[in-house]
Every structure is written in structure tokens, then in C-alpha cells.
Amino acid sequence: MALERCTIHMWGLEEKPSLISPESIGLYWFLNGYYSKLQVAHEIEFVFSNNTDLSPNEELPLLVLGDNKISGFVNIVDYLMQDLTYQIDDKGTALLQSSLLQYTSSDLTVLTNYQLYLNKENYETFTRRHFCRLLYWPMWYNTPLHYRAVARERCEDLLGYLPSEEEEALSGSTEPSELAQSKTFKVTQQNKRKGKEELQNAKFNMQYLNKLSEHMKVWIQVRERAMSEKVIPADLLMWANIYVQLQLPDKDKVATHLSQTLGSDFFATLQKQLDLCSHFEPIIPFREPTFQEQGNAIMSIYNKGAKYL
């Protein structure tokens, strides 16, 4: 049965998915590189609206089919694949592949969010600036701060307690007794605080790297038991997460760590796969968002008000 025409809203810029959303990248690869071979690609169109107000749970990617809305890589892929003639014979293998996809969506994506929002170098030199290109004013200012707070909360289960920006600012504030101190003393104290902050950032970044290699080793073990020579959705979402982490400013540390912990051969094969996916020719039609689909100030106010009607 042919699918009805549906629209998929994603994070993106210049007709390409954005690095701030590994799920948008994974879905773009899924539809342009692998799902398109299943002869249903012509039923779908992409819109890089960058507008989370369109989604009931304020998350992208979002599939819109009439009055129905389905958000998130896992849910969208499950929906698109439900009517395929291709089936997995072994129910145990199907369950394993589904579990691996859920694991990738939760744990690996959380680690990617750490790199996007809590790694200081990445956040200040890429993420925060990139939102200025993705969103209208004034949303581009508050949105990365919101996602940073969400990432901090979600990462605590994996990395332990992470101090908030308010706590970091408080620890670096000047005590009244210091105001009368000499300029030399103040500079010394500032350098100490800066050194303490850098040491703390290095500690959290190392914890992230260790968790990343731990989770990748588990992922590889489960993938081997999934027993599929074909590309499965969990492959694409994992590739998308690693691709994002290897494109950010602090990418060299990630590349070196993965190569050392997972093996240079595996890492080289992974890099070739990422290069292949990142050069897929677009097959899915693309259109610009309508005024109602844009995240401009007027529609933002309208959408927020509509939720209370």
C-alpha cells in the first residue's frame, strides 16, 4: 500500500541537516541513502524549518501526515518501515535490533549533546554561534541556553553531577574582601580560578570520552549479535552521532580516543562509512518552509498561544 505524501521537518541549513541534530542527519541519510531503495522516497518531502513549535513535544525531526504528527528518529523510522514487505524472520533478532536503536537514541545521543552543549570549546565556538544562523531573533539567544540546561540534566545520569552556569559564575565571583587587594593579587586569583575551571572542564571531557568508548564497545557487541549484513536504522543513528562529534571543534581528541580504544582498523572503516553517508546525493524533494511553518516571532507567539486554546 502506497504511503500518503508526508512532510518531514528537520534542523538544517542550506538544504543540509544541521550538526546540532544527529537525529536529523541520521534520518536524512536513512531516506536519501538506504530507505530510498525501497521505492517509497517519492512520497516524502523535507523541510528545514528549524521550528520545534510545530512538534507536540517540541522536538525535531517531525513527520507530518495530515493531522498526525510523529516526532523523533526512532518513531519516524518505525512508522515508515511498518508496511514494508521486508521482514526479519527471527523475532529475537528483530527485538535485538529495536533495542539497539533505542540504546543509540538514548545513550549515544546524550553523549553527543554533551559535546554540543557542555564541552566549553564546542559550545562557545560552534553551537551557540550556529543557532544564530538557524533561528530568528530573539529565539537564537535563549534556545541554546535551554538545550544546554536540558543536556546538563540528561548527562548527569552518565557523567555524574555537572555544575550549572549559575554555580560556575558564583565560584568565579569576587569576594568583597578582595576588592581592596592589589592588582597583582587580583590577577593571581583570576588565574587560579581560570586554572580551576580548565581543570574541571578537562575532568568532565575525560569522563565523556571514557563513557563514549564504553558505550561504543557495548554497541559493537550487540550489533554483532543482531546478525544483519544490511544497514539497519541503529547503524545510521550511530554513524550520525559519531559524525557530529567528529565535526565539532574539539574533534581531534574524540578521533584519537576512538582510534585507540576501538582499534585503528575499526575507526578507519567507520570514517569511510561516514564519508560515504555525508556525500549522499539528495533524492528526497526539498522545499522552503511556508510562513506558518517558520519559527519567526509572529508564528512563535501564535503557536505558544494556540497550545492553551
PDB file of C-alpha atoms in Angstrom:
ATOM      1  CA  MET A   1       0.000   0.000   0.000  1.00  0.00           C
ATOM      2  CA  ALA A   2       1.411   3.357  -1.061  1.00  0.00           C
ATOM      3  CA  LEU A   3       2.157   5.878   1.654  1.00  0.00           C
ATOM      4  CA  GLU A   4       0.372   9.204   1.652  1.00  0.00           C
ATOM      5  CA  ARG A   5       2.549  12.196   0.945  1.00  0.00           C
ATOM      6  CA  CYS A   6       4.183  13.361   4.170  1.00  0.00           C
ATOM      7  CA  THR A   7       6.416  16.221   5.237  1.00  0.00           C
ATOM      8  CA  ILE A   8       9.432  15.817   7.496  1.00  0.00           C
ATOM      9  CA  HIS A   9      10.590  18.905   9.386  1.00  0.00           C
ATOM     10  CA  MET A  10      14.221  18.886  10.493  1.00  0.00           C
ATOM     11  CA  TRP A  11      17.043  21.053  11.776  1.00  0.00           C
ATOM     12  CA  GLY A  12      19.031  22.214   8.780  1.00  0.00           C
ATOM     13  CA  LEU A  13      20.606  24.975   6.761  1.00  0.00           C
ATOM     14  CA  GLU A  14      21.279  25.441   3.051  1.00  0.00           C
ATOM     15  CA  GLU A  15      19.382  22.235   2.179  1.00  0.00           C
ATOM     16  CA  LYS A  16      21.513  20.114   4.514  1.00  0.00           C
ATOM     17  CA  PRO A  17      20.782  18.747   8.008  1.00  0.00           C
ATOM     18  CA  SER A  18      22.433  20.617  10.873  1.00  0.00           C
ATOM     19  CA  LEU A  19      25.149  19.247  13.145  1.00  0.00           C
ATOM     20  CA  ILE A  20      23.103  20.250  16.183  1.00  0.00           C
ATOM     21  CA  SER A  21      20.725  17.355  15.415  1.00  0.00           C
ATOM     22  CA  PRO A  22      22.214  13.881  14.908  1.00  0.00           C
ATOM     23  CA  GLU A  23      18.654  12.556  14.525  1.00  0.00           C
ATOM     24  CA  SER A  24      18.046  14.915  11.588  1.00  0.00           C
ATOM     25  CA  ILE A  25      21.311  13.796   9.996  1.00  0.00           C
ATOM     26  CA  GLY A  26      20.530  10.122  10.581  1.00  0.00           C
ATOM     27  CA  LEU A  27      17.057  10.460   9.076  1.00  0.00           C
ATOM     28  CA  TYR A  28      18.432  12.373   6.080  1.00  0.00           C
ATOM     29  CA  TRP A  29      20.918   9.568   5.431  1.00  0.00           C
ATOM     30  CA  PHE A  30      18.270   6.924   6.021  1.00  0.00           C
ATOM     31  CA  LEU A  31      15.910   8.378   3.443  1.00  0.00           C
ATOM     32  CA  ASN A  32      18.430   9.538   0.839  1.00  0.00           C
ATOM     33  CA  GLY A  33      20.800   6.598   1.052  1.00  0.00           C
ATOM     34  CA  TYR A  34      19.018   3.419   2.119  1.00  0.00           C
ATOM     35  CA  TYR A  35      15.295   3.853   2.572  1.00  0.00           C
ATOM     36  CA  SER A  36      15.056   5.369  -0.924  1.00  0.00           C
ATOM     37  CA  LYS A  37      15.967   1.975  -2.365  1.00  0.00           C
ATOM     38  CA  LEU A  38      12.683   0.627  -1.010  1.00  0.00           C
ATOM     39  CA  GLN A  39      10.805   2.662  -3.632  1.00  0.00           C
ATOM     40  CA  VAL A  40       8.818   4.971  -1.393  1.00  0.00           C
ATOM     41  CA  ALA A  41      11.106   8.022  -1.409  1.00  0.00           C
ATOM     42  CA  HIS A  42       8.849   9.953  -3.783  1.00  0.00           C
ATOM     43  CA  GLU A  43       6.137  10.091  -1.105  1.00  0.00           C
ATOM     44  CA  ILE A  44       8.227  12.242   1.255  1.00  0.00           C
ATOM     45  CA  GLU A  45       9.441  15.836   1.269  1.00  0.00           C
ATOM     46  CA  PHE A  46      11.959  17.579   3.523  1.00  0.00           C
ATOM     47  CA  VAL A  47      11.519  20.998   5.116  1.00  0.00           C
ATOM     48  CA  PHE A  48      14.347  22.504   7.165  1.00  0.00           C
ATOM     49  CA  SER A  49      12.025  24.656   9.245  1.00  0.00           C
ATOM     50  CA  ASN A  50      14.099  24.580  12.483  1.00  0.00           C
ATOM     51  CA  ASN A  51      10.779  25.136  14.227  1.00  0.00           C
ATOM     52  CA  THR A  52      10.160  22.960  17.286  1.00  0.00           C
ATOM     53  CA  ASP A  53       6.821  24.729  17.896  1.00  0.00           C
ATOM     54  CA  LEU A  54       5.358  22.507  15.173  1.00  0.00           C
ATOM     55  CA  SER A  55       6.016  19.408  17.287  1.00  0.00           C
ATOM     56  CA  PRO A  56       3.750  18.341  20.188  1.00  0.00           C
ATOM     57  CA  ASN A  57       6.807  17.542  22.307  1.00  0.00           C
ATOM     58  CA  GLU A  58       8.864  20.424  20.838  1.00  0.00           C
ATOM     59  CA  GLU A  59      11.424  18.130  19.193  1.00  0.00           C
ATOM     60  CA  LEU A  60      12.697  17.680  15.654  1.00  0.00           C
ATOM     61  CA  PRO A  61      12.724  15.763  13.362  1.00  0.00           C
ATOM     62  CA  LEU A  62       8.959  15.699  12.936  1.00  0.00           C
ATOM     63  CA  LEU A  63       6.871  13.795  10.385  1.00  0.00           C
ATOM     64  CA  VAL A  64       3.549  15.433   9.484  1.00  0.00           C
ATOM     65  CA  LEU A  65       0.940  13.291   7.765  1.00  0.00           C
ATOM     66  CA  GLY A  66      -2.409  15.058   7.602  1.00  0.00           C
ATOM     67  CA  ASP A  67      -3.414  15.712  11.206  1.00  0.00           C
ATOM     68  CA  ASN A  68      -0.947  13.143  12.532  1.00  0.00           C
ATOM     69  CA  LYS A  69       2.460  14.168  13.877  1.00  0.00           C
ATOM     70  CA  ILE A  70       5.281  11.755  14.703  1.00  0.00           C
ATOM     71  CA  SER A  71       8.497  13.049  16.266  1.00  0.00           C
ATOM     72  CA  GLY A  72      11.964  11.580  16.757  1.00  0.00           C
ATOM     73  CA  PHE A  73      14.167   9.359  14.614  1.00  0.00           C
ATOM     74  CA  VAL A  74      13.026   6.107  16.253  1.00  0.00           C
ATOM     75  CA  ASN A  75       9.296   6.782  15.940  1.00  0.00           C
ATOM     76  CA  ILE A  76       9.535   8.104  12.388  1.00  0.00           C
ATOM     77  CA  VAL A  77      11.598   5.137  11.189  1.00  0.00           C
ATOM     78  CA  ASP A  78       9.219   2.704  12.894  1.00  0.00           C
ATOM     79  CA  TYR A  79       6.295   4.327  11.094  1.00  0.00           C
ATOM     80  CA  LEU A  80       7.946   4.420   7.668  1.00  0.00           C
ATOM     81  CA  MET A  81       9.027   0.794   7.874  1.00  0.00           C
ATOM     82  CA  GLN A  82       5.775  -0.686   9.171  1.00  0.00           C
ATOM     83  CA  ASP A  83       4.324  -1.513   5.726  1.00  0.00           C
ATOM     84  CA  LEU A  84       7.498  -2.821   4.115  1.00  0.00           C
ATOM     85  CA  THR A  85       7.472  -6.273   2.606  1.00  0.00           C
ATOM     86  CA  TYR A  86      10.963  -6.745   4.056  1.00  0.00           C
ATOM     87  CA  GLN A  87      10.662  -8.552   7.354  1.00  0.00           C
ATOM     88  CA  ILE A  88      13.095 -10.020   9.848  1.00  0.00           C
ATOM     89  CA  ASP A  89      12.372 -13.727  10.191  1.00  0.00           C
ATOM     90  CA  ASP A  90      13.855 -14.150  13.650  1.00  0.00           C
ATOM     91  CA  LYS A  91      11.751 -12.269  16.216  1.00  0.00           C
ATOM     92  CA  GLY A  92      14.659 -12.345  18.647  1.00  0.00           C
ATOM     93  CA  THR A  93      16.871 -10.606  16.098  1.00  0.00           C
ATOM     94  CA  ALA A  94      14.148  -8.027  15.421  1.00  0.00           C
ATOM     95  CA  LEU A  95      13.870  -7.291  19.135  1.00  0.00           C
ATOM     96  CA  LEU A  96      17.656  -7.001  19.424  1.00  0.00           C
ATOM     97  CA  GLN A  97      17.808  -4.529  16.541  1.00  0.00           C
ATOM     98  CA  SER A  98      14.987  -2.496  18.066  1.00  0.00           C
ATOM     99  CA  SER A  99      16.705  -2.465  21.456  1.00  0.00           C
ATOM    100  CA  LEU A 100      19.963  -1.359  19.850  1.00  0.00           C
ATOM    101  CA  LEU A 101      18.158   1.517  18.159  1.00  0.00           C
ATOM    102  CA  GLN A 102      16.641   2.630  21.465  1.00  0.00           C
ATOM    103  CA  TYR A 103      20.065   2.387  23.137  1.00  0.00           C
ATOM    104  CA  THR A 104      21.603   4.514  20.389  1.00  0.00           C
ATOM    105  CA  SER A 105      18.825   7.095  20.604  1.00  0.00           C
ATOM    106  CA  SER A 106      19.156   7.465  24.350  1.00  0.00           C
ATOM    107  CA  ASP A 107      22.753   6.980  25.470  1.00  0.00           C
ATOM    108  CA  LEU A 108      24.819   7.865  22.402  1.00  0.00           C
ATOM    109  CA  THR A 109      22.693  10.898  21.586  1.00  0.00           C
ATOM    110  CA  VAL A 110      23.071  12.138  25.172  1.00  0.00           C
ATOM    111  CA  LEU A 111      26.856  11.948  24.796  1.00  0.00           C
ATOM    112  CA  THR A 112      26.629  13.901  21.550  1.00  0.00           C
ATOM    113  CA  ASN A 113      24.604  16.543  23.371  1.00  0.00           C
ATOM    114  CA  TYR A 114      27.384  16.768  25.947  1.00  0.00           C
ATOM    115  CA  GLN A 115      29.789  17.660  23.165  1.00  0.00           C
ATOM    116  CA  LEU A 116      27.389  20.166  21.634  1.00  0.00           C
ATOM    117  CA  TYR A 117      26.298  21.982  24.786  1.00  0.00           C
ATOM    118  CA  LEU A 118      28.599  21.189  27.713  1.00  0.00           C
ATOM    119  CA  ASN A 119      32.013  20.960  26.072  1.00  0.00           C
ATOM    120  CA  LYS A 120      33.054  24.589  26.505  1.00  0.00           C
ATOM    121  CA  GLU A 121      35.145  24.851  23.330  1.00  0.00           C
ATOM    122  CA  ASN A 122      32.426  23.322  21.147  1.00  0.00           C
ATOM    123  CA  TYR A 123      29.621  25.330  22.709  1.00  0.00           C
ATOM    124  CA  GLU A 124      31.306  28.727  22.568  1.00  0.00           C
ATOM    125  CA  THR A 125      32.944  28.398  19.148  1.00  0.00           C
ATOM    126  CA  PHE A 126      30.258  26.442  17.284  1.00  0.00           C
ATOM    127  CA  THR A 127      26.911  25.587  18.908  1.00  0.00           C
ATOM    128  CA  ARG A 128      25.934  28.988  20.264  1.00  0.00           C
ATOM    129  CA  ARG A 129      27.001  30.757  17.082  1.00  0.00           C
ATOM    130  CA  HIS A 130      25.306  28.209  14.834  1.00  0.00           C
ATOM    131  CA  PHE A 131      21.906  28.873  16.394  1.00  0.00           C
ATOM    132  CA  CYS A 132      22.224  32.462  15.179  1.00  0.00           C
ATOM    133  CA  ARG A 133      22.072  31.064  11.644  1.00  0.00           C
ATOM    134  CA  LEU A 134      19.299  28.553  12.323  1.00  0.00           C
ATOM    135  CA  LEU A 135      16.791  30.703  14.228  1.00  0.00           C
ATOM    136  CA  TYR A 136      15.152  34.102  14.109  1.00  0.00           C
ATOM    137  CA  TRP A 137      15.887  36.751  16.730  1.00  0.00           C
ATOM    138  CA  PRO A 138      15.313  36.585  19.700  1.00  0.00           C
ATOM    139  CA  MET A 139      14.917  32.781  19.730  1.00  0.00           C
ATOM    140  CA  TRP A 140      18.539  32.216  18.749  1.00  0.00           C
ATOM    141  CA  TYR A 141      19.688  33.559  22.146  1.00  0.00           C
ATOM    142  CA  ASN A 142      17.529  31.563  24.572  1.00  0.00           C
ATOM    143  CA  THR A 143      17.297  28.284  22.644  1.00  0.00           C
ATOM    144  CA  PRO A 144      20.930  27.127  23.076  1.00  0.00           C
ATOM    145  CA  LEU A 145      20.743  28.071  26.775  1.00  0.00           C
ATOM    146  CA  HIS A 146      17.618  25.925  27.120  1.00  0.00           C
ATOM    147  CA  TYR A 147      19.209  22.959  25.368  1.00  0.00           C
ATOM    148  CA  ARG A 148      22.324  23.378  27.465  1.00  0.00           C
ATOM    149  CA  ALA A 149      20.290  23.079  30.657  1.00  0.00           C
ATOM    150  CA  VAL A 150      18.474  20.025  29.274  1.00  0.00           C
ATOM    151  CA  ALA A 151      21.779  18.415  28.253  1.00  0.00           C
ATOM    152  CA  ARG A 152      23.234  19.031  31.727  1.00  0.00           C
ATOM    153  CA  GLU A 153      20.269  17.287  33.359  1.00  0.00           C
ATOM    154  CA  ARG A 154      20.347  14.297  30.994  1.00  0.00           C
ATOM    155  CA  CYS A 155      24.116  13.889  31.157  1.00  0.00           C
ATOM    156  CA  GLU A 156      24.173  13.609  34.941  1.00  0.00           C
ATOM    157  CA  ASP A 157      22.950  10.003  34.754  1.00  0.00           C
ATOM    158  CA  LEU A 158      26.000   9.126  32.665  1.00  0.00           C
ATOM    159  CA  LEU A 159      28.665  11.527  33.876  1.00  0.00           C
ATOM    160  CA  GLY A 160      27.620  12.432  37.409  1.00  0.00           C
ATOM    161  CA  TYR A 161      26.924  15.875  38.831  1.00  0.00           C
ATOM    162  CA  LEU A 162      27.627  18.782  36.468  1.00  0.00           C
ATOM    163  CA  PRO A 163      27.615  22.317  37.942  1.00  0.00           C
ATOM    164  CA  SER A 164      25.126  24.788  36.475  1.00  0.00           C
ATOM    165  CA  GLU A 165      26.151  28.069  34.869  1.00  0.00           C
ATOM    166  CA  GLU A 166      24.937  29.928  37.963  1.00  0.00           C
ATOM    167  CA  GLU A 167      27.189  27.817  40.194  1.00  0.00           C
ATOM    168  CA  GLU A 168      30.134  28.313  37.850  1.00  0.00           C
ATOM    169  CA  ALA A 169      29.574  32.081  37.885  1.00  0.00           C
ATOM    170  CA  LEU A 170      29.246  32.105  41.668  1.00  0.00           C
ATOM    171  CA  SER A 171      32.505  30.218  42.112  1.00  0.00           C
ATOM    172  CA  GLY A 172      34.249  32.833  39.971  1.00  0.00           C
ATOM    173  CA  SER A 173      32.718  35.889  41.662  1.00  0.00           C
ATOM    174  CA  THR A 174      34.812  38.395  43.558  1.00  0.00           C
ATOM    175  CA  GLU A 175      34.595  38.400  47.349  1.00  0.00           C
ATOM    176  CA  PRO A 176      34.178  41.833  49.000  1.00  0.00           C
ATOM    177  CA  SER A 177      37.469  41.372  50.847  1.00  0.00           C
ATOM    178  CA  GLU A 178      39.260  41.059  47.519  1.00  0.00           C
ATOM    179  CA  LEU A 179      38.170  44.480  46.301  1.00  0.00           C
ATOM    180  CA  ALA A 180      40.840  46.209  48.365  1.00  0.00           C
ATOM    181  CA  GLN A 181      43.614  43.878  47.267  1.00  0.00           C
ATOM    182  CA  SER A 182      46.356  44.885  44.896  1.00  0.00           C
ATOM    183  CA  LYS A 183      46.028  44.490  41.131  1.00  0.00           C
ATOM    184  CA  THR A 184      48.729  41.804  41.171  1.00  0.00           C
ATOM    185  CA  PHE A 185      46.819  39.810  43.773  1.00  0.00           C
ATOM    186  CA  LYS A 186      43.592  40.080  41.757  1.00  0.00           C
ATOM    187  CA  VAL A 187      45.316  38.835  38.594  1.00  0.00           C
ATOM    188  CA  THR A 188      46.769  35.915  40.532  1.00  0.00           C
ATOM    189  CA  GLN A 189      43.332  34.998  41.890  1.00  0.00           C
ATOM    190  CA  GLN A 190      41.763  35.249  38.437  1.00  0.00           C
ATOM    191  CA  ASN A 191      44.425  32.954  37.008  1.00  0.00           C
ATOM    192  CA  LYS A 192      43.765  30.447  39.786  1.00  0.00           C
ATOM    193  CA  ARG A 193      40.049  30.463  39.037  1.00  0.00           C
ATOM    194  CA  LYS A 194      40.717  30.064  35.333  1.00  0.00           C
ATOM    195  CA  GLY A 195      43.066  27.164  36.022  1.00  0.00           C
ATOM    196  CA  LYS A 196      40.470  25.527  38.266  1.00  0.00           C
ATOM    197  CA  GLU A 197      37.797  25.917  35.589  1.00  0.00           C
ATOM    198  CA  GLU A 198      40.060  24.438  32.894  1.00  0.00           C
ATOM    199  CA  LEU A 199      40.925  21.514  35.168  1.00  0.00           C
ATOM    200  CA  GLN A 200      37.229  20.874  35.824  1.00  0.00           C
ATOM    201  CA  ASN A 201      36.413  21.019  32.110  1.00  0.00           C
ATOM    202  CA  ALA A 202      39.242  18.601  31.355  1.00  0.00           C
ATOM    203  CA  LYS A 203      37.897  16.221  34.010  1.00  0.00           C
ATOM    204  CA  PHE A 204      34.370  16.200  32.553  1.00  0.00           C
ATOM    205  CA  ASN A 205      35.692  15.882  28.997  1.00  0.00           C
ATOM    206  CA  MET A 206      37.744  12.826  30.006  1.00  0.00           C
ATOM    207  CA  GLN A 207      34.682  11.295  31.675  1.00  0.00           C
ATOM    208  CA  TYR A 208      32.766  11.858  28.451  1.00  0.00           C
ATOM    209  CA  LEU A 209      35.485  10.158  26.361  1.00  0.00           C
ATOM    210  CA  ASN A 210      35.555   7.139  28.662  1.00  0.00           C
ATOM    211  CA  LYS A 211      31.767   6.811  28.548  1.00  0.00           C
ATOM    212  CA  LEU A 212      31.787   7.170  24.768  1.00  0.00           C
ATOM    213  CA  SER A 213      34.237   4.281  24.274  1.00  0.00           C
ATOM    214  CA  GLU A 214      32.368   2.170  26.859  1.00  0.00           C
ATOM    215  CA  HIS A 215      29.060   2.665  25.084  1.00  0.00           C
ATOM    216  CA  MET A 216      30.591   2.085  21.664  1.00  0.00           C
ATOM    217  CA  LYS A 217      32.055  -1.233  22.803  1.00  0.00           C
ATOM    218  CA  VAL A 218      28.623  -2.319  24.047  1.00  0.00           C
ATOM    219  CA  TRP A 219      27.065  -1.102  20.797  1.00  0.00           C
ATOM    220  CA  ILE A 220      29.522  -3.121  18.699  1.00  0.00           C
ATOM    221  CA  GLN A 221      28.926  -6.284  20.720  1.00  0.00           C
ATOM    222  CA  VAL A 222      25.149  -6.028  20.364  1.00  0.00           C
ATOM    223  CA  ARG A 223      25.409  -5.140  16.661  1.00  0.00           C
ATOM    224  CA  GLU A 224      27.394  -8.305  16.004  1.00  0.00           C
ATOM    225  CA  ARG A 225      24.589 -10.347  17.578  1.00  0.00           C
ATOM    226  CA  ALA A 226      21.949  -8.522  15.530  1.00  0.00           C
ATOM    227  CA  MET A 227      23.090 -10.622  12.574  1.00  0.00           C
ATOM    228  CA  SER A 228      22.285  -8.369   9.643  1.00  0.00           C
ATOM    229  CA  GLU A 229      24.570  -7.684   6.718  1.00  0.00           C
ATOM    230  CA  LYS A 230      22.192  -4.930   5.629  1.00  0.00           C
ATOM    231  CA  VAL A 231      22.327  -1.442   7.070  1.00  0.00           C
ATOM    232  CA  ILE A 232      19.819  -1.137   9.900  1.00  0.00           C
ATOM    233  CA  PRO A 233      18.426   2.092  11.446  1.00  0.00           C
ATOM    234  CA  ALA A 234      20.668   1.742  14.512  1.00  0.00           C
ATOM    235  CA  ASP A 235      23.707   1.862  12.201  1.00  0.00           C
ATOM    236  CA  LEU A 236      22.623   5.162  10.693  1.00  0.00           C
ATOM    237  CA  LEU A 237      21.846   6.810  14.013  1.00  0.00           C
ATOM    238  CA  MET A 238      25.156   5.678  15.499  1.00  0.00           C
ATOM    239  CA  TRP A 239      27.019   6.927  12.432  1.00  0.00           C
ATOM    240  CA  ALA A 240      25.199  10.266  12.652  1.00  0.00           C
ATOM    241  CA  ASN A 241      26.153  10.718  16.317  1.00  0.00           C
ATOM    242  CA  ILE A 242      29.814   9.932  15.717  1.00  0.00           C
ATOM    243  CA  TYR A 243      29.802  12.104  12.592  1.00  0.00           C
ATOM    244  CA  VAL A 244      28.617  15.108  14.620  1.00  0.00           C
ATOM    245  CA  GLN A 245      31.236  14.527  17.307  1.00  0.00           C
ATOM    246  CA  LEU A 246      33.968  14.308  14.672  1.00  0.00           C
ATOM    247  CA  GLN A 247      32.913  17.587  13.031  1.00  0.00           C
ATOM    248  CA  LEU A 248      32.963  19.801  16.118  1.00  0.00           C
ATOM    249  CA  PRO A 249      35.962  21.993  17.069  1.00  0.00           C
ATOM    250  CA  ASP A 250      37.160  19.525  19.749  1.00  0.00           C
ATOM    251  CA  LYS A 251      37.034  16.626  17.267  1.00  0.00           C
ATOM    252  CA  ASP A 252      40.711  15.624  17.391  1.00  0.00           C
ATOM    253  CA  LYS A 253      40.513  14.330  20.966  1.00  0.00           C
ATOM    254  CA  VAL A 254      37.455  12.244  20.051  1.00  0.00           C
ATOM    255  CA  ALA A 255      39.113  10.785  16.960  1.00  0.00           C
ATOM    256  CA  THR A 256      42.305   9.890  18.824  1.00  0.00           C
ATOM    257  CA  HIS A 257      40.412   8.300  21.719  1.00  0.00           C
ATOM    258  CA  LEU A 258      38.134   6.205  19.499  1.00  0.00           C
ATOM    259  CA  SER A 259      41.038   5.019  17.384  1.00  0.00           C
ATOM    260  CA  GLN A 260      42.988   3.976  20.477  1.00  0.00           C
ATOM    261  CA  THR A 261      40.103   2.290  22.324  1.00  0.00           C
ATOM    262  CA  LEU A 262      38.200   0.689  19.439  1.00  0.00           C
ATOM    263  CA  GLY A 263      41.153  -0.088  17.202  1.00  0.00           C
ATOM    264  CA  SER A 264      42.597   1.815  14.253  1.00  0.00           C
ATOM    265  CA  ASP A 265      41.106  -0.630  11.715  1.00  0.00           C
ATOM    266  CA  PHE A 266      37.569  -0.245  13.058  1.00  0.00           C
ATOM    267  CA  PHE A 267      37.937   3.525  13.254  1.00  0.00           C
ATOM    268  CA  ALA A 268      39.269   3.737   9.682  1.00  0.00           C
ATOM    269  CA  THR A 269      36.296   1.682   8.428  1.00  0.00           C
ATOM    270  CA  LEU A 270      33.946   3.912  10.393  1.00  0.00           C
ATOM    271  CA  GLN A 271      35.440   7.050   8.875  1.00  0.00           C
ATOM    272  CA  LYS A 272      34.993   5.650   5.358  1.00  0.00           C
ATOM    273  CA  GLN A 273      31.335   4.938   6.112  1.00  0.00           C
ATOM    274  CA  LEU A 274      30.804   8.455   7.469  1.00  0.00           C
ATOM    275  CA  ASP A 275      32.413   9.918   4.360  1.00  0.00           C
ATOM    276  CA  LEU A 276      30.110   7.820   2.172  1.00  0.00           C
ATOM    277  CA  CYS A 277      26.964   8.891   4.026  1.00  0.00           C
ATOM    278  CA  SER A 278      27.927  12.563   4.144  1.00  0.00           C
ATOM    279  CA  HIS A 279      28.214  12.601   0.342  1.00  0.00           C
ATOM    280  CA  PHE A 280      24.836  11.051  -0.472  1.00  0.00           C
ATOM    281  CA  GLU A 281      23.190  12.800  -3.398  1.00  0.00           C
ATOM    282  CA  PRO A 282      19.801  14.166  -2.254  1.00  0.00           C
ATOM    283  CA  ILE A 283      16.908  12.129  -3.609  1.00  0.00           C
ATOM    284  CA  ILE A 284      14.089  13.288  -1.354  1.00  0.00           C
ATOM    285  CA  PRO A 285      12.494  16.523  -2.635  1.00  0.00           C
ATOM    286  CA  PHE A 286      13.099  19.636  -0.570  1.00  0.00           C
ATOM    287  CA  ARG A 287      11.056  22.807  -0.178  1.00  0.00           C
ATOM    288  CA  GLU A 288      11.344  26.012   1.815  1.00  0.00           C
ATOM    289  CA  PRO A 289       9.099  26.393   4.893  1.00  0.00           C
ATOM    290  CA  THR A 290       5.928  28.401   4.498  1.00  0.00           C
ATOM    291  CA  PHE A 291       5.379  31.466   6.680  1.00  0.00           C
ATOM    292  CA  GLN A 292       3.229  29.375   9.039  1.00  0.00           C
ATOM    293  CA  GLU A 293       5.991  26.760   9.298  1.00  0.00           C
ATOM    294  CA  GLN A 294       8.740  29.267  10.085  1.00  0.00           C
ATOM    295  CA  GLY A 295       9.939  29.911  13.612  1.00  0.00           C
ATOM    296  CA  ASN A 296       9.606  33.672  13.264  1.00  0.00           C
ATOM    297  CA  ALA A 297       8.485  35.834  16.184  1.00  0.00           C
ATOM    298  CA  ILE A 298       4.875  36.124  14.995  1.00  0.00           C
ATOM    299  CA  MET A 299       4.342  32.395  14.497  1.00  0.00           C
ATOM    300  CA  SER A 300       6.193  31.628  17.717  1.00  0.00           C
ATOM    301  CA  ILE A 301       3.727  33.767  19.685  1.00  0.00           C
ATOM    302  CA  TYR A 302       0.821  32.256  17.757  1.00  0.00           C
ATOM    303  CA  ASN A 303       1.917  28.650  18.350  1.00  0.00           C
ATOM    304  CA  LYS A 304       2.501  29.203  22.045  1.00  0.00           C
ATOM    305  CA  GLY A 305      -0.909  30.805  22.405  1.00  0.00           C
ATOM    306  CA  ALA A 306      -2.622  28.037  20.407  1.00  0.00           C
ATOM    307  CA  LYS A 307      -1.444  25.433  22.934  1.00  0.00           C
ATOM    308  CA  TYR A 308      -3.672  26.987  25.559  1.00  0.00           C
ATOM    309  CA  LEU A 309      -6.803  27.151  23.395  1.00  0.00           C
TER     310      LEU A 309
END
